[in-house]
Short mmCIF file of C-alpha atoms in Angstrom, two decimals:
data_model
loop_
_atom_site.label_atom_id
_atom_site.label_comp_id
_atom_site.label_asym_id
_atom_site.label_seq_id
_atom_site.Cartn_x
_atom_site.Cartn_y
_atom_site.Cartn_z
CA MET W 135 -22.80 0.55 46.83
CA ASN W 136 -24.81 2.73 44.47
CA LYS W 137 -21.83 5.15 44.24
CA LEU W 138 -19.59 2.20 43.27
CA LYS W 139 -22.00 1.12 40.59
CA LYS W 140 -22.18 4.64 39.23
CA LEU W 141 -18.37 4.82 39.17
CA ILE W 142 -18.07 1.54 37.29
CA ALA W 143 -20.69 2.66 34.86
CA PHE W 144 -18.82 5.97 34.33
CA LEU W 145 -15.51 4.17 33.74
CA LYS W 146 -17.16 1.92 31.26
CA ASP W 147 -18.47 4.81 29.22
CA PRO W 148 -16.55 8.04 30.24
CA ASN W 149 -16.99 11.43 28.79
CA PHE W 150 -14.52 13.01 26.34
CA ILE W 151 -12.94 15.40 28.90
CA PHE W 152 -12.13 12.51 31.21
CA LEU W 153 -10.72 10.52 28.44
CA CYS W 154 -8.37 13.32 27.34
CA ALA W 155 -7.17 13.58 31.04
CA VAL W 156 -6.61 9.81 31.21
CA TRP W 157 -4.65 9.72 27.88
CA LEU W 158 -2.54 12.79 29.04
CA ILE W 159 -1.63 11.19 32.39
CA THR W 160 -0.96 7.88 30.72
CA LEU W 161 1.56 9.61 28.32
CA CYS W 162 3.25 11.34 31.23
CA LEU W 163 3.48 8.18 33.27
CA VAL W 164 4.97 6.21 30.28
CA ALA W 165 7.50 8.98 29.63
CA TYR W 166 8.42 9.11 33.32
CA SER W 167 8.76 5.34 33.55
CA ILE W 168 11.11 5.33 30.51
CA VAL W 169 13.23 8.06 32.10
CA MET W 170 13.49 6.10 35.36
CA MET W 171 14.47 2.88 33.49
CA VAL W 172 17.13 4.71 31.54
CA PHE W 173 18.71 6.22 34.67
CA GLY W 174 18.25 3.06 36.65
CA VAL W 175 16.00 4.42 39.39
CA GLY W 176 15.05 1.56 41.71
CA SER W 177 13.38 3.19 44.72
CA TRP W 178 9.90 2.38 46.00
CA LEU W 179 8.66 5.46 44.09
CA ALA W 180 9.73 3.87 40.80
CA TYR W 181 7.62 0.73 41.58
CA VAL W 182 4.59 2.90 42.42
CA VAL W 183 5.04 4.80 39.13
CA PHE W 184 5.39 1.50 37.20
CA ALA W 185 2.17 0.15 38.76
CA CYS W 186 0.23 3.34 38.02
CA THR W 187 1.54 3.29 34.44
CA ALA W 188 0.35 -0.26 33.96
CA VAL W 189 -3.06 0.50 35.31
CA PHE W 190 -3.55 3.77 33.32
CA PHE W 191 -2.05 2.18 30.19
CA ALA W 192 -4.38 -0.77 30.39
CA TYR W 193 -7.43 1.49 30.93
CA ALA W 194 -6.36 3.77 28.05
CA ILE W 195 -6.21 0.72 25.75
CA TYR W 196 -9.64 -0.29 26.92
CA THR W 197 -11.13 3.07 26.11
CA ILE W 198 -9.53 3.10 22.70
CA VAL W 199 -10.82 -0.44 21.82
CA ARG W 200 -14.28 0.40 23.24
CA GLY W 201 -14.45 3.68 21.41
CA VAL W 202 -13.23 2.59 18.01
CA PRO W 203 -16.53 1.06 16.77
CA ALA W 204 -18.55 4.10 17.92
CA LEU W 205 -16.02 6.48 16.29
CA LYS W 206 -15.97 4.38 13.09
CA ALA W 207 -19.80 4.47 12.94
CA LYS W 208 -19.84 8.26 13.37
CA VAL W 209 -17.11 8.73 10.61
CA VAL W 210 -19.00 6.47 8.21
CA GLU W 211 -22.30 8.23 8.92
CA ARG W 212 -20.69 11.63 8.17
CA ALA W 213 -18.88 10.43 5.14
CA LYS W 214 -22.03 9.04 3.53
CA ARG W 215 -23.41 12.58 3.53
CA HIS W 216 -21.00 13.51 0.65
CA ALA W 217 -20.96 11.87 -2.77
CA PHE W 218 -17.18 11.38 -2.96
CA THR W 219 -16.60 10.03 0.53
CA ASN W 220 -19.78 7.81 0.21
CA ASN W 221 -18.46 6.24 -3.04
CA LEU W 222 -15.05 5.78 -1.42
CA ILE W 223 -16.59 3.77 1.45
CA THR W 224 -19.24 1.81 -0.43
CA ASP W 225 -17.85 1.31 -4.01
CA TYR W 226 -14.72 -0.92 -4.08
CA GLY W 227 -14.13 -0.08 -7.76
CA PHE W 228 -14.34 3.69 -7.11
CA ARG W 229 -11.96 3.28 -4.14
CA THR W 230 -9.45 1.39 -6.26
CA ILE W 231 -9.44 4.16 -8.92
CA ALA W 232 -9.16 6.86 -6.23
CA PHE W 233 -6.19 5.20 -4.52
CA SER W 234 -4.66 4.57 -8.01
CA VAL W 235 -4.69 8.43 -8.55
CA PHE W 236 -3.00 8.76 -5.16
CA SER W 237 -0.43 6.13 -6.08
CA PHE W 238 0.24 7.96 -9.39
CA VAL W 239 0.95 11.19 -7.48
CA ILE W 240 3.26 9.28 -5.10
CA ASN W 241 5.08 7.69 -8.03
CA VAL W 242 5.66 11.04 -9.63
CA GLY W 243 7.01 12.30 -6.33
CA PHE W 244 9.44 9.32 -6.08
CA ALA W 245 10.49 9.90 -9.71
CA VAL W 246 11.26 13.58 -9.10
CA PHE W 247 13.01 12.78 -5.73
CA ASN W 248 15.29 10.20 -7.21
CA ALA W 249 15.97 12.29 -10.26
CA VAL W 250 17.06 15.27 -8.08
CA LEU W 251 19.27 12.90 -5.94
CA GLY W 252 20.72 11.41 -9.12
CA ILE W 253 21.73 14.91 -10.39
CA VAL W 254 22.98 16.16 -7.04
CA ALA W 255 24.93 13.04 -6.15
CA SER W 256 25.84 12.12 -9.77
CA SER W 257 24.40 8.72 -9.10
CA VAL W 258 23.50 6.23 -11.84
CA TRP W 259 21.58 4.26 -9.15
CA TYR W 260 19.07 7.09 -8.41
CA GLY W 261 18.86 7.94 -12.16
CA ILE W 262 17.70 4.43 -13.06
CA LEU W 263 15.22 4.34 -10.09
CA ALA W 264 13.85 7.71 -11.42
CA GLY W 265 13.47 6.14 -14.85
CA TYR W 266 11.56 3.16 -13.34
CA TYR W 267 9.18 5.36 -11.41
CA ILE W 268 8.64 7.58 -14.52
CA CYS W 269 7.65 4.44 -16.45
CA LEU W 270 5.38 3.30 -13.62
CA SER W 271 3.73 6.75 -13.42
CA ALA W 272 3.21 6.79 -17.15
CA LEU W 273 1.55 3.37 -16.98
CA ARG W 274 -0.79 4.41 -14.20
CA PHE W 275 -1.66 7.73 -15.91
CA GLY W 276 -2.35 5.97 -19.21
CA LEU W 277 -4.73 3.51 -17.48
CA LEU W 278 -6.54 6.31 -15.61
CA VAL W 279 -7.03 8.28 -18.86
CA GLY W 280 -7.82 5.17 -20.93
CA GLY W 281 -10.48 4.04 -18.42
CA TYR W 282 -12.07 7.50 -18.41
CA LYS W 283 -12.16 7.70 -22.24
CA ALA W 284 -13.44 4.10 -22.49
CA LYS W 285 -16.34 4.93 -20.15
CA LYS W 286 -17.16 8.08 -22.06
CA ARG W 287 -17.08 6.41 -25.53
CA SER W 288 -19.14 3.45 -24.42
CA ALA W 289 -21.82 5.65 -22.86
CA ASP W 290 -24.52 3.29 -21.53
CA ASN W 291 -23.30 0.34 -23.58
CA SER W 292 -21.98 -2.14 -21.02
CA ALA W 293 -20.87 -4.72 -23.56
CA LEU W 294 -18.77 -2.11 -25.44
CA PHE W 295 -17.35 -0.82 -22.11
CA SER W 296 -16.27 -4.34 -21.24
CA GLU W 297 -14.57 -4.71 -24.66
CA TYR W 298 -12.65 -1.45 -24.12
CA LYS W 299 -11.55 -2.61 -20.66
CA LEU W 300 -10.26 -5.88 -22.05
CA ARG W 301 -8.25 -3.93 -24.63
CA LEU W 302 -6.77 -1.80 -21.90
CA TYR W 303 -6.02 -4.94 -19.96
CA ARG W 304 -4.10 -6.38 -22.92
CA LEU W 305 -2.35 -2.99 -23.54
CA CYS W 306 -1.31 -2.98 -19.89
CA GLY W 307 0.27 -6.42 -20.35
CA VAL W 308 2.27 -5.14 -23.27
CA ALA W 309 3.29 -2.00 -21.16
CA LEU W 310 4.63 -4.29 -18.51
CA PHE W 311 7.29 -5.48 -20.94
CA VAL W 312 8.35 -1.82 -21.43
CA LEU W 313 8.40 -1.49 -17.68
CA GLU W 314 10.54 -4.55 -17.58
CA VAL W 315 13.37 -2.70 -19.36
CA ALA W 316 13.56 -0.08 -16.64
CA LEU W 317 13.15 -2.73 -14.03
CA ALA W 318 15.88 -4.89 -15.41
CA ALA W 319 18.25 -1.90 -15.43
CA ALA W 320 17.44 -1.11 -11.82
CA VAL W 321 17.81 -4.75 -10.73
CA THR W 322 21.22 -4.91 -12.55
CA MET W 323 22.37 -1.86 -10.60
CA MET W 324 21.04 -3.32 -7.34
CA VAL W 325 23.01 -6.50 -7.87
CA LEU W 326 26.28 -5.07 -9.20
CA SER W 327 26.64 -2.03 -6.89
CA ASP W 328 28.65 -2.60 -3.76
CA ARG W 329 26.75 0.11 -1.81
CA PRO W 330 24.33 2.14 -3.79
CA THR W 331 24.00 4.82 -1.16
CA ALA W 332 24.69 5.34 2.52
CA TYR W 333 21.75 3.87 4.47
CA THR W 334 21.09 4.10 8.19
CA GLU W 335 19.27 1.60 10.40
CA ILE W 336 16.35 3.99 10.80
CA MET W 337 15.94 4.26 7.09
CA ALA W 338 16.05 0.41 6.86
CA ILE W 339 13.41 -0.01 9.49
CA THR W 340 11.17 2.65 7.87
CA SER W 341 11.68 1.01 4.44
CA ALA W 342 10.86 -2.40 5.82
CA ALA W 343 7.56 -1.22 7.41
CA TYR W 344 6.47 0.60 4.22
CA THR W 345 7.51 -2.43 2.09
CA PHE W 346 5.62 -5.01 4.07
CA TYR W 347 2.60 -2.77 4.10
CA LYS W 348 2.68 -2.57 0.28
CA ILE W 349 3.25 -6.39 -0.04
CA ILE W 350 0.42 -7.36 2.31
CA PHE W 351 -2.17 -4.97 0.80
CA ALA W 352 -1.13 -5.74 -2.78
CA ILE W 353 -1.71 -9.51 -2.19
CA ILE W 354 -5.05 -8.95 -0.31
CA ASN W 355 -6.36 -6.58 -2.94
CA LEU W 356 -5.22 -8.86 -5.74
CA PHE W 357 -7.55 -11.62 -4.36
CA LYS W 358 -10.32 -9.08 -3.76
CA VAL W 359 -10.37 -7.76 -7.23
CA ARG W 360 -10.36 -11.24 -8.83
CA ARG W 361 -13.94 -11.81 -7.49
CA LEU W 362 -15.14 -8.64 -9.18
CA ASN W 363 -13.95 -9.80 -12.65
CA ASP W 364 -13.18 -6.22 -13.75
CA PRO W 365 -10.16 -6.09 -16.12
CA LEU W 366 -9.46 -2.41 -15.46
CA LEU W 367 -9.32 -2.91 -11.69
CA GLN W 368 -7.20 -5.95 -12.17
CA CYS W 369 -4.69 -3.85 -14.15
CA PHE W 370 -4.21 -1.49 -11.25
CA ARG W 371 -3.81 -4.37 -8.75
CA ASN W 372 -1.26 -6.15 -11.00
CA ILE W 373 0.76 -2.90 -11.22
CA ASN W 374 0.61 -2.57 -7.45
CA LEU W 375 1.85 -6.10 -7.07
CA THR W 376 4.76 -5.44 -9.38
CA ASP W 377 5.59 -2.15 -7.52
CA ALA W 378 5.51 -4.06 -4.20
CA THR W 379 7.89 -6.75 -5.34
CA VAL W 380 10.30 -4.17 -6.61
CA SER W 381 10.08 -2.45 -3.20
CA LEU W 382 10.86 -5.83 -1.60
CA LEU W 383 13.96 -6.20 -3.68
CA SER W 384 15.03 -2.62 -2.89
CA LEU W 385 14.55 -3.40 0.90
CA GLN W 386 16.70 -6.49 0.52
CA VAL W 387 19.49 -4.43 -1.06
CA THR W 388 19.11 -1.74 1.67
CA LEU W 389 19.46 -4.38 4.44
CA VAL W 390 22.57 -5.75 2.77
CA ALA W 391 24.04 -2.29 2.55
CA VAL W 392 23.28 -1.60 6.23
CA PHE W 393 24.79 -4.87 7.51
CA SER W 394 27.73 -5.05 5.15
CA ASP W 395 31.22 -4.25 6.35
CA GLU W 396 32.65 -0.75 6.62
CA SER W 397 34.13 -0.87 3.12
CA GLY W 398 30.48 -1.15 1.79
CA VAL W 399 31.24 -4.39 -0.06
CA ALA W 400 28.46 -6.94 0.32
CA PRO W 401 29.40 -10.61 0.69
CA LYS W 402 29.23 -12.85 -2.35
CA SER W 403 26.39 -14.87 -0.84
CA MET W 404 24.38 -11.63 -0.50
CA ARG W 405 25.16 -10.68 -4.14
CA ALA W 406 23.85 -14.04 -5.08
CA LEU W 407 20.71 -13.51 -3.12
CA ASN W 408 20.16 -10.13 -4.59
CA ALA W 409 20.55 -11.71 -8.11
CA THR W 410 18.09 -14.48 -7.35
CA THR W 411 15.48 -12.11 -5.94
CA GLY W 412 15.97 -9.76 -8.85
CA PHE W 413 15.52 -12.57 -11.31
CA ILE W 414 12.30 -13.61 -9.52
CA VAL W 415 10.95 -10.08 -9.63
CA CYS W 416 11.72 -9.68 -13.37
CA ALA W 417 10.25 -13.17 -14.09
CA LEU W 418 7.03 -12.25 -12.20
CA THR W 419 6.64 -9.03 -14.23
CA ILE W 420 7.11 -10.95 -17.44
CA PHE W 421 4.65 -13.60 -16.32
CA LEU W 422 1.98 -10.95 -15.51
CA GLY W 423 2.49 -9.30 -18.86
CA VAL W 424 2.10 -12.66 -20.77
CA PHE W 425 -0.83 -13.73 -18.63
CA MET W 426 -2.64 -10.42 -19.25
CA ILE W 427 -2.01 -10.48 -23.01
CA VAL W 428 -3.10 -14.12 -23.40
CA ARG W 429 -6.16 -13.83 -21.17
CA ALA W 430 -7.41 -10.49 -22.81
CA SER W 431 -6.82 -11.91 -26.33
CA GLY W 432 -8.81 -15.01 -25.52
CA LYS W 433 -11.71 -13.07 -24.09
CA LEU W 434 -11.71 -10.55 -26.91
CA LYS W 435 -11.75 -13.41 -29.43
CA SER W 436 -14.64 -14.97 -27.61
CA LEU W 437 -16.55 -11.65 -27.70
CA GLN W 438 -15.93 -11.33 -31.43
CA GLN W 439 -17.13 -14.81 -32.11
CA ARG W 440 -20.34 -14.14 -30.21
CA GLY W 441 -20.87 -11.02 -32.27
CA ASP W 442 -20.27 -12.85 -35.52
CA ASN W 443 -22.71 -15.59 -34.50
CA GLY W 444 -25.23 -12.95 -33.59
CA GLU W 445 -24.93 -11.29 -37.01
CA LYS W 446 -25.33 -14.66 -38.75
CA ARG W 447 -28.44 -15.43 -36.83
CA GLU W 448 -29.93 -12.14 -37.74
CA GLY W 449 -29.01 -12.68 -41.39
#
């Protein structure tokens, strides 16, 4: 009885070597089960393997779920020992800026990638996408540099820093109209092209997973940053939302290309759907630009009136 209790206690909290062995056996059993299903093996041995696979797989999942909180606590504890990783975990604003730098690098990579494809394949489609990502990269880079300079110029003056951030917020709204030109060109090509490029189903599935990830996190972070009331962070989140909606449109065009007929000509109903989605994406970008300009102008006017009233009282 005591041995059984010790065994249960050990299985609840196993050591690392035992866990590695369990995960390795589980992977082997899963692979072997897949092979037997593919070749249609139906002997008693197959049922034994399936049963063992189910048991080991369930236990492996249990160890992962049980070990995640402890692993997370250890990672957080070690991350807090360094200034950069500590700020990355505890400071949402710092994390937003850090990921914006990463997004800027990704955008530059996409721009170069599409530009190379456009030159090699002599494709206007890739050329316009490269132009869009260049504009997006320039906008992100301008905000990063502008935010750094605003913080440096304002020093410890929080009121002046807030004013600078509102000016950047308004400038970002204006820049969205410039981005709209590249976006409108890309949307036009998406709608008018019969088949922009040869897509495979694997590319479509990968694109779908990445697009839905961008959409979900763009929406979640958009609501998160609203509570902080930081214009600079809102700029980055609005840009992420615009980028995510463009990715959604690109995914739709990809799916149409994959499931169109062999001639590559999309049905008229799909063309109409692409045009409708493209119009919505462009309208959303314009709306964000107008909203940012109007909101920032109103707040800057309010700040100026407060300053004028303060000067009058002093006089």
